[in-house]
Each structure stands twice: as C-alpha cells, then as structure tokens.
Short mmCIF file of C-alpha atoms in Angstrom, two decimals:
data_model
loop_
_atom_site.label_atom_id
_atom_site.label_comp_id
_atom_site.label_asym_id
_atom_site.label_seq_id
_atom_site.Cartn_x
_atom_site.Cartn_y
_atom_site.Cartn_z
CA UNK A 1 0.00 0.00 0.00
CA UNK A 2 1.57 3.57 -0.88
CA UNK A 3 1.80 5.96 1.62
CA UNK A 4 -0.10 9.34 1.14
CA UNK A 5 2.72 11.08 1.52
CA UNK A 6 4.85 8.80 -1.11
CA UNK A 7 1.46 9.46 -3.47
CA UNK A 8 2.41 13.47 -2.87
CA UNK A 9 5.40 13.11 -3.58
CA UNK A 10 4.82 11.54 -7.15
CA UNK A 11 1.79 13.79 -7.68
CA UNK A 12 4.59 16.87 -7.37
CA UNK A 13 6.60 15.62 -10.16
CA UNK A 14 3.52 15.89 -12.91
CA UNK A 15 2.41 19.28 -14.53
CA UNK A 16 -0.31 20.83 -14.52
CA UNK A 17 -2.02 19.47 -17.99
CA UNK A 18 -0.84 15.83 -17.10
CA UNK A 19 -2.48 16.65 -13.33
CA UNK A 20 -5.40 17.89 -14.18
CA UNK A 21 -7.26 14.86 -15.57
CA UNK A 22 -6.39 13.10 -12.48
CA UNK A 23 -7.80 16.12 -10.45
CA UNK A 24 -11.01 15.61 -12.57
CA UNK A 25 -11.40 11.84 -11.75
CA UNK A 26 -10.91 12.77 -7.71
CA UNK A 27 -13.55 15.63 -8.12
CA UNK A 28 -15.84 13.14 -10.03
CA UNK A 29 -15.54 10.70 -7.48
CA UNK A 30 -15.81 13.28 -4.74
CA UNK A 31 -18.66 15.16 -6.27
CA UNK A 32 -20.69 11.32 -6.96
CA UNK A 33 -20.49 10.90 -2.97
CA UNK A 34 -20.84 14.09 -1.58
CA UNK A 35 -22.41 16.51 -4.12
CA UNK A 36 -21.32 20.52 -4.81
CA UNK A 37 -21.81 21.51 -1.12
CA UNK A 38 -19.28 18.58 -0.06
CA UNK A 39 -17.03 18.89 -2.85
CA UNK A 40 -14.53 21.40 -1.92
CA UNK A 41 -10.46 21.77 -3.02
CA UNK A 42 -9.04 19.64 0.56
CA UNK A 43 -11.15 16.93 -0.79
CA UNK A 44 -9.98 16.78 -4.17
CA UNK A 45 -6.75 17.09 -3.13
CA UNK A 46 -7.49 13.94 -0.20
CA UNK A 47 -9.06 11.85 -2.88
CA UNK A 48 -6.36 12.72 -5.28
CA UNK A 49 -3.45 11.70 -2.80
CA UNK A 50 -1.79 15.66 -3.20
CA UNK A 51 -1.66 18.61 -0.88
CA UNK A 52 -4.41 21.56 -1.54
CA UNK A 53 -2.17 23.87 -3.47
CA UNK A 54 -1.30 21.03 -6.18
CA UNK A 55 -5.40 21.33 -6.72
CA UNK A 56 -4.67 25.37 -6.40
CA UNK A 57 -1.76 25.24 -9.35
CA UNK A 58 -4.46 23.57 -11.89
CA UNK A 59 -7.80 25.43 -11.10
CA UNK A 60 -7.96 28.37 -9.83
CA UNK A 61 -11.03 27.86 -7.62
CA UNK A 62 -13.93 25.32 -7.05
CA UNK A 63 -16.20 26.72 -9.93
CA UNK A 64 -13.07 26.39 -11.93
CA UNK A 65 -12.89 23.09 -10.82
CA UNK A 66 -16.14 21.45 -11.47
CA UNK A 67 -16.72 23.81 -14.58
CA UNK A 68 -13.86 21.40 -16.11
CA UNK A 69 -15.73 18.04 -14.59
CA UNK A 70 -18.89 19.18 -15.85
CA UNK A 71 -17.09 20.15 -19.66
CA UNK A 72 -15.39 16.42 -19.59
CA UNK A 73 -18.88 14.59 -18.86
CA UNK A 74 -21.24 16.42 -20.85
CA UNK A 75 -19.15 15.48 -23.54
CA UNK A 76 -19.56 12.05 -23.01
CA UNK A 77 -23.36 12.61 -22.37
CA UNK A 78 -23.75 14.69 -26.04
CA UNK A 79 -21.74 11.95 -27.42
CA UNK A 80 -24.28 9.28 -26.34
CA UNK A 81 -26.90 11.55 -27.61
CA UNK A 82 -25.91 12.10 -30.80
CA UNK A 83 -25.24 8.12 -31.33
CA UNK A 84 -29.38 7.65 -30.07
CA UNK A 85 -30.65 10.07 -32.39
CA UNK A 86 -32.13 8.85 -35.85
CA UNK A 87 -29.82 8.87 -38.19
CA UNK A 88 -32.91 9.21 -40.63
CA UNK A 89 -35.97 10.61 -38.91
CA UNK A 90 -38.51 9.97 -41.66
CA UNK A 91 -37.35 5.90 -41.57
CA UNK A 92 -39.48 4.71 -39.03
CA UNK A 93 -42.48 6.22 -36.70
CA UNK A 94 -41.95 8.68 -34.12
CA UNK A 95 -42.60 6.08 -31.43
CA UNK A 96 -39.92 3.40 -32.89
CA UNK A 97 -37.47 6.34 -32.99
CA UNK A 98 -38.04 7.06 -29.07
CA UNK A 99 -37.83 3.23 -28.09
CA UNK A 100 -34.56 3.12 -29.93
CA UNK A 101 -33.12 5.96 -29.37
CA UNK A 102 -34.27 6.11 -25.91
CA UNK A 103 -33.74 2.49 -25.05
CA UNK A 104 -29.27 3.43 -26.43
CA UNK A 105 -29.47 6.64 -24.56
CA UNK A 106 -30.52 5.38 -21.09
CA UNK A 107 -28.82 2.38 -21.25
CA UNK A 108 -25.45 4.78 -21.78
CA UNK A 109 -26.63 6.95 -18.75
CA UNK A 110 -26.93 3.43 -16.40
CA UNK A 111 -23.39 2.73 -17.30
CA UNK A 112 -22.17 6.15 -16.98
CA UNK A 113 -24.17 7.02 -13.08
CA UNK A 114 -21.16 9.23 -12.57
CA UNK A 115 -21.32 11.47 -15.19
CA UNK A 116 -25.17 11.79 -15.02
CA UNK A 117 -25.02 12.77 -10.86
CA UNK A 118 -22.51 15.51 -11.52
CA UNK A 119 -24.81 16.87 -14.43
CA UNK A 120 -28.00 16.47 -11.94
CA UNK A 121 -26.45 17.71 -8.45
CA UNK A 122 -24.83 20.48 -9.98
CA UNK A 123 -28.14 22.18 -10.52
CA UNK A 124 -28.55 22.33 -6.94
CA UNK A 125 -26.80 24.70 -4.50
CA UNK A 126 -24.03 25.33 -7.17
CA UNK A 127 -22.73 29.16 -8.72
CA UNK A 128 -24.74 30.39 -11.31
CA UNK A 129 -22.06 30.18 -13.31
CA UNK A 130 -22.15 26.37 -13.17
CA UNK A 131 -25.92 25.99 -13.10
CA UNK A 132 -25.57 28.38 -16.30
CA UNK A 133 -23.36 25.26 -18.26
CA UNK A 134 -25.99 22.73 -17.15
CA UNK A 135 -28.84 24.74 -18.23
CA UNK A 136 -26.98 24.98 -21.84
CA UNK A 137 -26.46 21.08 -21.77
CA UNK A 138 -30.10 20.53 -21.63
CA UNK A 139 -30.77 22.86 -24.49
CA UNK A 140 -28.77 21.10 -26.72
CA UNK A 141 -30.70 18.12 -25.78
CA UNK A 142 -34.08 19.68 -26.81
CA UNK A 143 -32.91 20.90 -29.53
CA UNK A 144 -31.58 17.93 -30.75
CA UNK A 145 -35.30 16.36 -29.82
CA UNK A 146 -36.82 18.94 -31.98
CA UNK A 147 -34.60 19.04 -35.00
CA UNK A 148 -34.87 14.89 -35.04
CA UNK A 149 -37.60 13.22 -33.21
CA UNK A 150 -40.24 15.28 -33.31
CA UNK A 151 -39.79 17.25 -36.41
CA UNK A 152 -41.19 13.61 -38.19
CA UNK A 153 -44.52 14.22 -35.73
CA UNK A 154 -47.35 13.82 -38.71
CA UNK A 155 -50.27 16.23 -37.85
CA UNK A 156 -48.33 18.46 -35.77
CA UNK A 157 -50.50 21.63 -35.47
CA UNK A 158 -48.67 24.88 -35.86
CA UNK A 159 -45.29 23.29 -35.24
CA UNK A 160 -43.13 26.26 -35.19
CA UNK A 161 -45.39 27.26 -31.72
CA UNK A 162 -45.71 23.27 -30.70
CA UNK A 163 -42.60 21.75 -31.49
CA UNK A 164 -40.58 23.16 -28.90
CA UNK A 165 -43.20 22.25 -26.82
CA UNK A 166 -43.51 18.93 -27.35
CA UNK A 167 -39.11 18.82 -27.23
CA UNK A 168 -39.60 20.05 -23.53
CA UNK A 169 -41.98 17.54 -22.72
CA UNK A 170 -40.00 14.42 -23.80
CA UNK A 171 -36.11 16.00 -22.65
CA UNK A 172 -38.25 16.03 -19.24
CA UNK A 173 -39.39 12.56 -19.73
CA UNK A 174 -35.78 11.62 -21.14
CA UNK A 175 -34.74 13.55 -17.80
CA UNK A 176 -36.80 11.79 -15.22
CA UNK A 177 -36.01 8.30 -16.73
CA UNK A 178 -32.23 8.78 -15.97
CA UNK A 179 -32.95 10.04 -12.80
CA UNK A 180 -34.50 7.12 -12.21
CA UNK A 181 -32.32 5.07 -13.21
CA UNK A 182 -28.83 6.63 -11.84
CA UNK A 183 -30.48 8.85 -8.51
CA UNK A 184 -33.82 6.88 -7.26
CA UNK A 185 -32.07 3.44 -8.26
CA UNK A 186 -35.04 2.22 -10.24
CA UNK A 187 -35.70 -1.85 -10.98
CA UNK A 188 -37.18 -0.83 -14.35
CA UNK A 189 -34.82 -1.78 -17.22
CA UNK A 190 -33.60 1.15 -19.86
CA UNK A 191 -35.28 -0.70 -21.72
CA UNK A 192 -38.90 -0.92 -20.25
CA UNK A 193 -38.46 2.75 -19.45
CA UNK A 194 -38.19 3.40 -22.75
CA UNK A 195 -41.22 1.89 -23.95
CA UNK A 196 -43.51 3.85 -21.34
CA UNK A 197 -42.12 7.07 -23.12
CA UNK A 198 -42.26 5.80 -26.81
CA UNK A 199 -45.62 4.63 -25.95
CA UNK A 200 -46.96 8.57 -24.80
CA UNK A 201 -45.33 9.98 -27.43
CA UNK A 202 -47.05 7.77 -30.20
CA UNK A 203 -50.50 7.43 -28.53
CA UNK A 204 -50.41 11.55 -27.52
CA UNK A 205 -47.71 13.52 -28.94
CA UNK A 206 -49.05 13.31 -32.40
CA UNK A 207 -52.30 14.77 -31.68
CA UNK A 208 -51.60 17.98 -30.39
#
C-alpha cells in the first residue's frame, strides 16, 4: 500500500495538464459521494493523494474546478446523444425512434451514473455560473429532440409554436427516466423505461 505522503510526492513531479485529468477523476468521485456543497479543493486534493495547493496550481477555484468536470462529462453525455438520435428521422415512426433511441441513450446513462449525478447535483446549490453550463447542456438536448424526433410528428399543429413544446416535454421525460435510473435506483430496465415514453409519445404527442 503507498503511503499518502509517497502518493504526494509523485503527484509533485507531474504538470499541470498531465495533473489535471487526475484532479477531474478525484472531483468526479468526490462530487458522486458528496455533491457541490461537499465537494470542496481539501477533498480533491485527499481523494487525489496531493496537498491543496497542487489542486490550487491547476484550477484556480472550485467553480473552476467542477466547470472542467462538468465540460469532460457532458461530452460524453452529447456523445451518447448524438449516437441515439435517428440517423434518418422519416425511416421509421416517431414512437420506434423514441424506443430506440431512448432504449441506447438510457442504457449509456446506467453505465455512466457518474457522469449523469454531476450533471444532476450540480443544478442544486451550485454558482450560477455552473448551473448556467448545465442549463446549456439541456438545451442542446431539446434541440436535438426537436430538429430529429419530433420534427417527423405527422399532424403536428402549428409546429413552429408546438414543437418546442412537445421537445420540452420528452427531454423532461428523457430527464426523469435517468434520474431514475442513476439517482432513485429504479428496478425498471432502460429498456422498459423506454417503452412507457415511446408509448406517450405515439398514442399523444401526435395529436396535439
């Protein structure tokens, strides 16, 4: 077993770029346990096995900090997005694209809890700087519901006023499921989670 003080004195050989992704895994695993309000720079630096001003000579502060964490995992999360997305929304109903899609996307978010609590705490008690860059994540989300999803809706009444309507609705649904699944610790599969969406949006979605 190392020593923490052998692991500090390792850390103090690395520079800053080849530290800072190591930072980023302690303040993911710090921010999974304890959320924003316990995540502060002595804990990164405890889970990361280096003094406090190691964290200090990478970020300048804790908004710094999880700003970075936040930028790492939403990239994953857009990246799992944009792979559950139809490729060709007019192949296909509306309802088969949301069990697909929906069925990829959640499964991705019940392998990746981490990434999904950091997106979901940080709303809460964080800087509005921070809540800002989550609030921006989610819009890209809806938009990418309206551009793909729902812009294949047939019957769609005034759909420049109802589309982004209807994109609210289901990233909310989309929303809830992973919270379910990654937060409330759910016994429903992805994939049966899935279907209870696909099934509102084909039964009700298409008759507004």
């Amino acid at each position: 077993m190392v020593e923490p003080s052998e692991k500090r004195r390792r850390a103090a050989h690395l520079g800053p770029e080849r530290r800072r992704p190591m930072l980023l895994d302690a303040a993911l695993e710090v921010f999974s346990a304890n959320g924003f309000a316990g995540t502060t720079m002595q804990s990164v630096a405890d889970a990361a096995g280096v003094t406090k001003p190691v964290v200090y000579d990478s970020f300048a502060n804790r908004d710094e900090l999880l700003l970075a964490l936040l930028a790492r995992e939403e990239q994953h999360l857009v990246l799992s997005i944009m792979a559950a997305l139809p490729a060709d929304p007019t192949v296909g109903t509306p309802e088969e694209h949301v069990l697909d899609g929906l069925t990829a996307f959640l499964t991705t978010a019940a392998a990746n809890p981490q990434s999904w609590r950091i997106v979901f705490g940080a709303q809460y008690g964080a800087a509005p700087v921070v809540a800002d860059r989550v609030r921006a994540a989610r819009a890209f989300l809806v938009e990418g519901l309206r551009l793909t999803l729902l812009k294949s809706l047939p019957g769609v009444t005034a759909p420049d006023a109802n589309l982004p309507v209807l994109a609210e609705l289901l990233a909310s649904m989309t929303e809830a499921c992973a919270r379910m699944l990654v937060v409330d610790g759910t016994e429903r599969t992805p994939a049966e989670l899935a279907k209870v969406v696909s099934q509102v949006v084909g039964g009700g979605f298409g008759n507004v």
